[in-house]
Short mmCIF file of C-alpha atoms and ligand atoms in Angstrom, two decimals:
data_model
loop_
_atom_site.label_atom_id
_atom_site.label_comp_id
_atom_site.label_asym_id
_atom_site.label_seq_id
_atom_site.Cartn_x
_atom_site.Cartn_y
_atom_site.Cartn_z
CA ASN C 72 0.00 0.00 0.00
CA GLY C 73 1.62 3.20 -1.28
CA SER C 74 0.20 5.54 1.32
CA THR C 75 1.24 3.40 4.30
CA LYS C 76 4.71 3.38 2.81
CA GLU C 77 4.74 7.15 2.48
CA ARG C 78 3.55 7.61 6.06
CA VAL C 79 6.17 5.20 7.36
CA LEU C 80 8.84 7.14 5.48
CA GLN C 81 7.48 10.40 6.85
CA ALA C 82 7.57 9.03 10.41
CA LEU C 83 11.12 7.75 10.00
CA LEU C 84 12.19 11.13 8.62
CA GLN C 85 10.58 12.99 11.48
CA ALA C 86 12.27 10.87 14.10
CA LYS C 87 15.69 12.31 14.81
CA LYS C 88 18.52 10.64 12.99
CA ASP C 89 19.42 8.33 15.84
CA ASP C 90 15.99 7.72 17.26
CA TYR C 91 14.37 4.38 16.65
CA ILE C 92 10.62 4.08 16.21
CA SER C 93 9.07 0.82 17.23
CA GLY C 94 6.91 -1.20 14.89
CA ALA C 95 4.02 -0.74 17.34
CA GLN C 96 4.39 3.07 17.24
CA LEU C 97 4.47 3.03 13.46
CA ALA C 98 1.40 0.80 13.34
CA THR C 99 -0.52 3.17 15.58
CA PHE C 100 0.68 6.24 13.66
CA CYS C 101 -0.36 4.77 10.30
CA ASP C 102 -3.41 2.98 11.70
CA VAL C 103 -2.49 -0.31 10.08
CA SER C 104 -1.28 -3.74 11.24
CA ARG C 105 2.30 -4.60 12.19
CA THR C 106 2.41 -6.79 9.10
CA SER C 107 1.61 -3.80 6.86
CA ILE C 108 4.38 -1.84 8.55
CA TRP C 109 6.81 -4.65 7.93
CA LYS C 110 5.79 -4.77 4.25
CA ALA C 111 6.20 -0.99 3.93
CA ILE C 112 9.68 -1.20 5.47
CA GLN C 113 10.61 -3.95 3.01
CA SER C 114 9.32 -1.93 0.09
CA LEU C 115 11.34 1.12 1.22
CA GLU C 116 14.41 -1.08 1.40
CA GLN C 117 13.73 -2.28 -2.12
CA ASP C 118 13.68 1.34 -3.27
CA GLY C 119 17.12 1.75 -1.76
CA TYR C 120 16.54 3.24 1.67
CA THR C 121 18.84 1.83 4.29
CA ILE C 122 16.78 1.12 7.39
CA VAL C 123 18.51 -0.02 10.50
CA SER C 124 16.40 -2.29 12.67
CA ALA C 125 17.14 -3.26 16.24
CA LYS C 126 15.13 -6.01 17.88
CA THR C 127 13.96 -4.17 20.95
CA LYS C 128 14.00 -0.60 19.64
CA GLY C 129 12.44 -0.77 16.18
CA TYR C 130 13.54 1.06 13.04
CA ARG C 131 15.55 4.10 12.00
CA LEU C 132 16.80 5.53 8.70
CA ASP C 133 20.52 5.35 8.15
CA GLY C 134 21.51 8.99 7.91
CA ASP C 135 25.27 8.47 7.95
CA SER C 136 26.02 6.94 4.59
CA ASP C 137 26.37 9.13 1.53
CA PHE C 138 23.01 8.63 -0.17
CA VAL C 139 20.81 11.06 -2.04
CA ASP C 140 17.60 9.83 -0.47
CA ALA C 141 14.91 11.85 1.28
CA ALA C 142 16.65 11.36 4.64
CA HIS C 143 19.62 13.32 3.33
CA ILE C 144 17.87 15.86 1.11
CA GLU C 145 15.04 16.99 3.40
CA PRO C 146 17.19 18.57 6.10
CA TYR C 147 18.52 21.00 3.48
CA LEU C 148 15.25 21.61 1.67
CA GLN C 149 13.74 25.11 1.85
CA THR C 150 11.09 24.87 -0.85
CA LYS C 151 7.31 24.70 -0.76
CA GLU C 152 6.79 22.38 -3.72
CA ILE C 153 9.88 21.28 -5.59
CA GLY C 154 11.46 18.31 -3.85
CA ARG C 155 8.57 17.90 -1.39
CA THR C 156 7.81 14.53 -2.97
CA ILE C 157 10.99 12.52 -3.35
CA VAL C 158 11.00 9.21 -5.13
CA TYR C 159 14.35 7.59 -4.44
CA LYS C 160 15.70 4.39 -5.98
CA LYS C 161 19.03 2.65 -5.83
CA GLU C 162 18.91 1.77 -9.51
CA VAL C 163 16.56 2.58 -12.37
CA THR C 164 16.71 2.33 -16.15
CA SER C 165 16.32 6.10 -16.44
CA THR C 166 14.81 8.55 -13.96
CA GLN C 167 12.95 10.02 -16.97
CA THR C 168 11.14 6.72 -17.50
CA VAL C 169 10.21 6.37 -13.82
CA ALA C 170 8.98 9.97 -13.79
CA SER C 171 6.76 9.48 -16.83
CA GLU C 172 5.11 6.48 -15.11
CA LEU C 173 4.50 8.60 -12.01
CA VAL C 174 2.86 11.33 -14.10
CA LYS C 175 0.28 8.75 -15.20
CA GLU C 176 -0.48 8.27 -11.49
CA ASN C 177 -0.86 12.05 -11.15
CA THR C 178 2.26 12.75 -9.12
CA PRO C 179 2.30 16.39 -7.92
CA HIS C 180 4.17 19.34 -9.40
CA GLY C 181 7.68 19.39 -7.97
CA THR C 182 8.11 15.63 -7.52
CA ILE C 183 11.73 14.59 -7.90
CA VAL C 184 12.82 11.16 -8.99
CA ILE C 185 16.41 10.49 -7.98
CA ALA C 186 18.60 7.39 -8.26
CA GLU C 187 22.09 6.31 -7.30
CA SER C 188 22.52 4.72 -10.70
CA GLN C 189 20.82 4.32 -14.06
CA THR C 190 21.24 1.37 -16.41
CA ALA C 191 19.96 3.33 -19.41
CA GLY C 192 20.54 7.01 -18.67
CA ARG C 193 19.98 9.04 -21.79
CA GLY C 194 20.79 12.36 -23.33
CA ARG C 195 19.10 14.08 -26.24
CA MET C 196 18.26 12.02 -29.33
CA GLU C 197 18.69 8.75 -27.41
CA ARG C 198 22.39 9.37 -26.83
CA PRO C 199 23.71 7.45 -23.84
CA TRP C 200 24.35 9.27 -20.55
CA GLU C 201 27.12 7.85 -18.37
CA THR C 202 25.87 7.41 -14.81
CA THR C 203 28.63 6.52 -12.39
CA ALA C 204 26.91 4.82 -9.44
CA ALA C 205 26.55 7.00 -6.33
CA LYS C 206 28.91 9.65 -7.68
CA GLY C 207 26.54 12.10 -9.28
CA ILE C 208 23.10 13.64 -9.23
CA TRP C 209 20.86 11.72 -11.57
CA MET C 210 17.39 13.14 -11.20
CA THR C 211 14.21 14.14 -12.97
CA VAL C 212 12.08 17.01 -11.72
CA VAL C 213 8.39 16.79 -12.64
CA LEU C 214 7.00 20.27 -13.31
CA ARG C 215 3.39 20.95 -14.17
CA PRO C 216 3.31 24.61 -15.18
CA ASP C 217 0.32 25.92 -17.08
CA ILE C 218 2.04 26.67 -20.38
CA PRO C 219 1.47 25.78 -24.05
CA PRO C 220 3.60 22.93 -25.45
CA HIS C 221 5.75 25.11 -27.72
CA GLN C 222 7.29 26.78 -24.65
CA ALA C 223 8.53 23.51 -23.16
CA PRO C 224 12.07 23.70 -24.60
CA GLN C 225 12.60 26.95 -22.70
CA PHE C 226 12.63 24.92 -19.48
CA THR C 227 15.99 23.52 -20.46
CA LEU C 228 17.30 27.08 -20.20
CA VAL C 229 15.36 27.75 -16.98
CA ALA C 230 16.85 24.59 -15.45
CA ALA C 231 20.35 25.46 -16.67
CA VAL C 232 20.18 28.86 -14.92
CA ALA C 233 18.87 27.19 -11.76
CA VAL C 234 21.59 24.55 -11.70
CA ILE C 235 24.43 26.95 -12.46
CA ASN C 236 23.34 29.47 -9.82
CA ALA C 237 22.92 26.68 -7.25
CA MET C 238 26.47 25.55 -8.08
CA LYS C 239 27.84 29.07 -7.79
CA ALA C 240 26.08 29.55 -4.45
CA LEU C 241 27.61 26.41 -2.91
CA TYR C 242 31.01 26.38 -4.62
CA PRO C 243 31.97 30.02 -5.22
CA SER C 244 35.47 29.12 -6.39
CA LEU C 245 34.16 27.33 -9.48
CA GLU C 246 33.58 29.17 -12.74
CA PRO C 247 30.92 27.19 -14.56
CA VAL C 248 29.39 28.40 -17.83
CA ILE C 249 26.30 27.41 -19.76
CA LYS C 250 26.78 26.06 -23.23
CA TRP C 251 23.55 26.56 -25.13
CA PRO C 252 21.17 24.90 -24.73
CA ASN C 253 21.75 22.19 -22.14
CA ASP C 254 25.30 21.80 -20.92
CA ILE C 255 27.21 23.26 -18.01
CA LEU C 256 30.95 23.30 -18.56
CA ILE C 257 33.91 24.01 -16.33
CA GLY C 258 37.16 24.74 -18.10
CA GLY C 259 35.54 23.62 -21.35
CA LYS C 260 34.57 20.21 -19.97
CA LYS C 261 31.05 18.97 -19.37
CA THR C 262 29.87 18.57 -15.77
CA THR C 263 26.15 18.72 -16.38
CA GLY C 264 23.61 17.79 -19.02
CA ILE C 265 19.94 18.67 -19.03
CA LEU C 266 17.20 16.88 -20.92
CA THR C 267 13.66 18.31 -21.00
CA GLU C 268 10.89 15.99 -22.14
CA MET C 269 7.23 16.81 -22.30
CA LEU C 270 3.98 14.95 -21.79
CA ALA C 271 1.30 17.00 -23.52
CA GLU C 272 -2.33 16.84 -24.51
CA SER C 273 -2.92 18.75 -27.76
CA ASP C 274 -2.72 22.35 -26.55
CA ARG C 275 -1.58 22.05 -22.96
CA VAL C 276 1.43 20.66 -21.15
CA ASN C 277 0.50 17.87 -18.78
CA ALA C 278 4.00 17.59 -17.32
CA LEU C 279 7.57 18.51 -18.05
CA LEU C 280 10.24 16.01 -17.14
CA VAL C 281 13.39 18.00 -16.50
CA GLY C 282 16.26 15.51 -16.37
CA ILE C 283 19.41 16.77 -14.69
CA GLY C 284 22.67 14.82 -14.71
CA ILE C 285 25.62 16.26 -12.75
CA ASN C 286 29.03 14.70 -12.35
CA MET C 287 29.86 15.27 -8.69
CA ASN C 288 32.27 12.91 -6.98
CA GLN C 289 33.91 11.01 -9.81
CA ALA C 290 37.67 10.87 -10.14
CA MET C 291 38.88 11.17 -13.75
CA SER C 292 39.56 7.43 -13.70
CA ASP C 293 35.83 6.79 -13.15
CA PHE C 294 35.00 8.14 -16.59
CA PRO C 295 35.10 5.85 -19.63
CA ASP C 296 37.74 6.53 -22.28
CA GLU C 297 35.45 8.41 -24.63
CA LEU C 298 34.66 10.98 -21.93
CA GLN C 299 38.22 11.47 -20.63
CA THR C 300 38.83 14.62 -22.66
CA ILE C 301 35.31 16.07 -22.65
CA ALA C 302 33.94 15.47 -19.14
CA THR C 303 34.81 16.53 -15.62
CA SER C 304 33.25 16.37 -12.14
CA LEU C 305 32.84 18.96 -9.41
CA ALA C 306 35.19 16.95 -7.16
CA VAL C 307 37.92 16.97 -9.82
CA GLU C 308 37.53 20.73 -10.21
CA LEU C 309 37.33 21.48 -6.47
CA GLY C 310 39.92 18.98 -5.30
CA HIS C 311 37.54 17.47 -2.72
CA THR C 312 34.30 15.54 -2.67
CA VAL C 313 30.98 17.29 -2.22
CA ASP C 314 27.62 16.66 -0.57
CA ARG C 315 25.23 15.67 -3.34
CA ALA C 316 22.10 16.09 -1.21
CA GLU C 317 23.00 19.70 -0.43
CA LEU C 318 23.23 20.57 -4.13
CA VAL C 319 19.97 18.77 -4.89
CA ALA C 320 18.19 20.93 -2.28
CA MET C 321 19.83 24.11 -3.58
CA ILE C 322 18.78 23.29 -7.15
CA CYS C 323 15.20 22.77 -5.91
CA SER C 324 15.23 26.26 -4.36
CA TYR C 325 16.46 28.01 -7.49
CA LEU C 326 14.19 25.97 -9.73
CA GLU C 327 11.14 26.81 -7.62
CA ASN C 328 11.99 30.48 -7.70
CA TYR C 329 12.73 30.60 -11.44
CA THR C 330 9.72 28.46 -12.38
CA GLN C 331 7.48 30.94 -10.58
CA LEU C 332 9.15 33.86 -12.34
CA TYR C 333 8.78 32.08 -15.66
CA VAL C 334 5.10 31.29 -15.21
CA LYS C 335 4.37 34.93 -14.26
CA HIS C 336 6.56 36.79 -16.71
CA GLY C 337 7.80 34.36 -19.35
CA PHE C 338 11.46 33.84 -20.18
CA SER C 339 12.27 37.56 -20.46
CA ARG C 340 13.05 37.91 -16.70
CA LEU C 341 15.43 34.97 -16.83
CA LYS C 342 17.13 35.96 -20.07
CA THR C 343 19.57 38.31 -18.32
CA LEU C 344 20.44 35.67 -15.72
CA TRP C 345 21.01 33.17 -18.49
CA GLU C 346 23.26 35.58 -20.41
CA GLU C 347 25.32 36.29 -17.29
CA SER C 348 26.32 32.65 -17.12
CA SER C 349 26.59 31.96 -20.82
CA GLY C 350 29.83 30.73 -22.32
CA THR C 351 28.30 30.80 -25.80
CA ILE C 352 27.31 34.40 -26.50
CA GLY C 353 29.90 36.40 -28.43
CA LYS C 354 31.72 33.26 -29.56
CA ARG C 355 32.21 31.81 -32.97
CA ILE C 356 30.35 28.50 -33.11
CA ARG C 357 29.34 25.70 -35.40
CA ALA C 358 25.72 24.60 -34.97
CA THR C 359 24.62 21.21 -36.23
CA THR C 360 20.83 21.08 -36.57
CA LEU C 361 18.84 18.14 -37.87
CA ARG C 362 18.91 19.68 -41.34
CA GLU C 363 22.16 21.59 -41.72
CA VAL C 364 25.46 22.78 -40.32
CA LEU C 365 25.77 26.53 -39.74
CA GLU C 366 28.77 28.60 -38.70
CA GLY C 367 28.86 32.09 -37.31
CA ILE C 368 28.88 34.25 -34.21
CA ALA C 369 26.36 33.53 -31.44
CA ILE C 370 25.06 37.07 -30.85
CA GLY C 371 22.38 36.40 -28.23
CA ILE C 372 19.21 34.63 -27.34
CA THR C 373 15.70 35.95 -27.90
CA GLU C 374 13.01 36.53 -25.26
CA ASP C 375 11.89 32.99 -26.14
CA GLY C 376 15.31 31.43 -25.61
CA VAL C 377 16.08 30.97 -29.30
CA LEU C 378 19.80 31.24 -30.09
CA GLN C 379 20.63 34.01 -32.59
CA LEU C 380 23.42 33.08 -34.96
CA GLN C 381 24.97 35.66 -37.25
CA LEU C 382 26.31 33.96 -40.35
CA ASP C 383 29.35 35.31 -42.23
CA SER C 384 26.95 36.74 -44.83
CA GLY C 385 25.51 38.94 -42.07
CA GLU C 386 22.23 37.09 -42.08
CA VAL C 387 20.89 36.28 -38.57
CA ARG C 388 19.31 32.87 -38.11
CA GLY C 389 17.30 31.60 -35.12
CA ILE C 390 18.48 28.21 -33.85
CA TYR C 391 15.81 26.26 -31.98
CA SER C 392 17.65 23.01 -31.43
CA ALA C 393 21.19 21.98 -32.29
CA ASP C 394 24.50 20.67 -31.05
CA ILE C 395 27.07 23.40 -30.98
CA GLU C 396 30.84 23.38 -31.03
CA LEU C 397 32.92 26.34 -29.93
C1 LIG K 525 22.55 15.67 -22.28
O1 LIG K 525 22.35 15.17 -23.54
O2 LIG K 525 23.53 16.26 -21.92
C2 LIG K 525 21.40 15.39 -21.29
C3 LIG K 525 21.81 14.46 -20.20
C4 LIG K 525 20.70 14.27 -19.20
C5 LIG K 525 21.04 13.22 -18.20
C6 LIG K 525 20.01 13.13 -17.11
S1 LIG K 525 20.50 12.10 -15.80
C7 LIG K 525 18.92 12.11 -15.12
C8 LIG K 525 17.97 12.04 -16.29
N1 LIG K 525 17.69 10.67 -16.66
C9 LIG K 525 18.16 10.37 -17.87
O3 LIG K 525 18.06 9.25 -18.42
N2 LIG K 525 18.71 11.47 -18.42
C10 LIG K 525 18.64 12.62 -17.53
P1 LIG K 525 23.26 15.51 -24.79
O4 LIG K 525 23.41 16.96 -24.95
O5 LIG K 525 22.63 14.72 -25.89
O6 LIG K 525 24.68 14.93 -24.43
C11 LIG K 525 24.95 13.56 -24.47
C12 LIG K 525 26.44 13.43 -24.69
O7 LIG K 525 27.15 13.84 -23.52
C13 LIG K 525 26.91 12.00 -24.93
O8 LIG K 525 26.81 11.69 -26.29
C14 LIG K 525 28.36 12.03 -24.44
O9 LIG K 525 29.22 12.54 -25.42
C15 LIG K 525 28.31 13.05 -23.32
N3 LIG K 525 28.20 12.41 -22.00
C16 LIG K 525 27.57 11.25 -21.66
N4 LIG K 525 27.63 11.05 -20.35
C17 LIG K 525 28.33 12.08 -19.83
C18 LIG K 525 28.73 12.44 -18.50
N5 LIG K 525 28.42 11.70 -17.42
N6 LIG K 525 29.44 13.59 -18.36
C19 LIG K 525 29.75 14.37 -19.40
N7 LIG K 525 29.41 14.08 -20.65
C20 LIG K 525 28.69 12.96 -20.87
#
């Protein structure tokens, strides 16, 4: 029973880190049998929660290990909606896939699906996304803003600004930049990729699935050969490991704030913030779209988040979706 499970988790979270709650207390709190409590505990363990049980004392969540579960994220969380429902799993195919199933069950705005590892993490156009187990943030945020479908791609930019400002807030020594539309680079190497997918019904967005992948605690030797020259992690750049749960909570704060701004005022309010962190504007780039390859100077983005590329002929073209090389 899903709701017993949620209430058990809530009770475990509320108990202080080292306090055990007895099975009898949980049963009373949830108004179900001891057997149902036991099943809920088992199901939480299957999701990946580590629950310590002691014969005479009962149960407690393991708050010491380095996990990105609700027990670790909630103490940092300052939001009203984003991150208030956390679906945590040890391993999934892709957090995007799990999130799209949850949307069918009407999961609320702001739900985050987060996993220690993914067996089929993906980037844009079905490209593979390398997910080093327990060393990064691999999560999907479910947003349900009231916007028309054509605006959905702008959420990649909204999320990029949220992630980069969360990073800057926690690690001020880093100098990350956004590479349009969905990468965050440090020293030219990719730390973060964002993938926005949409579930829509004709003229309205039902849900946006904002997938965020951040390399956090990998050493260079954790990356496969093909990523050695193009990827990096925050730990490599900082010289020490970092608390993944803290960054998750910080991203939730920025994303909540920026999503509200976006829904009220559109992208225009966020455009300046985006430009402040952009490593693309003013640079000569090559853009590979589905149809053609274009070269020129990236001169800006529009109020709708469309990249403006000035070709050598002087003509300015709007780029809606592409891979770019600097
Ligand atoms: C992206 O695609 O950058 C979007 C990545 C989104 C990943 C998150 S993780 C949580 C959620 N669940 C998912 O299944 N996905 C999302 P794109 O721009 O297409 O870049 C993909 C390319 O990045 C690959 O072809 C590789 O070259 C490179 N790449 C793959 N894994 C990487 C990693 N861990 N770090 C840096 N670069 C990587």
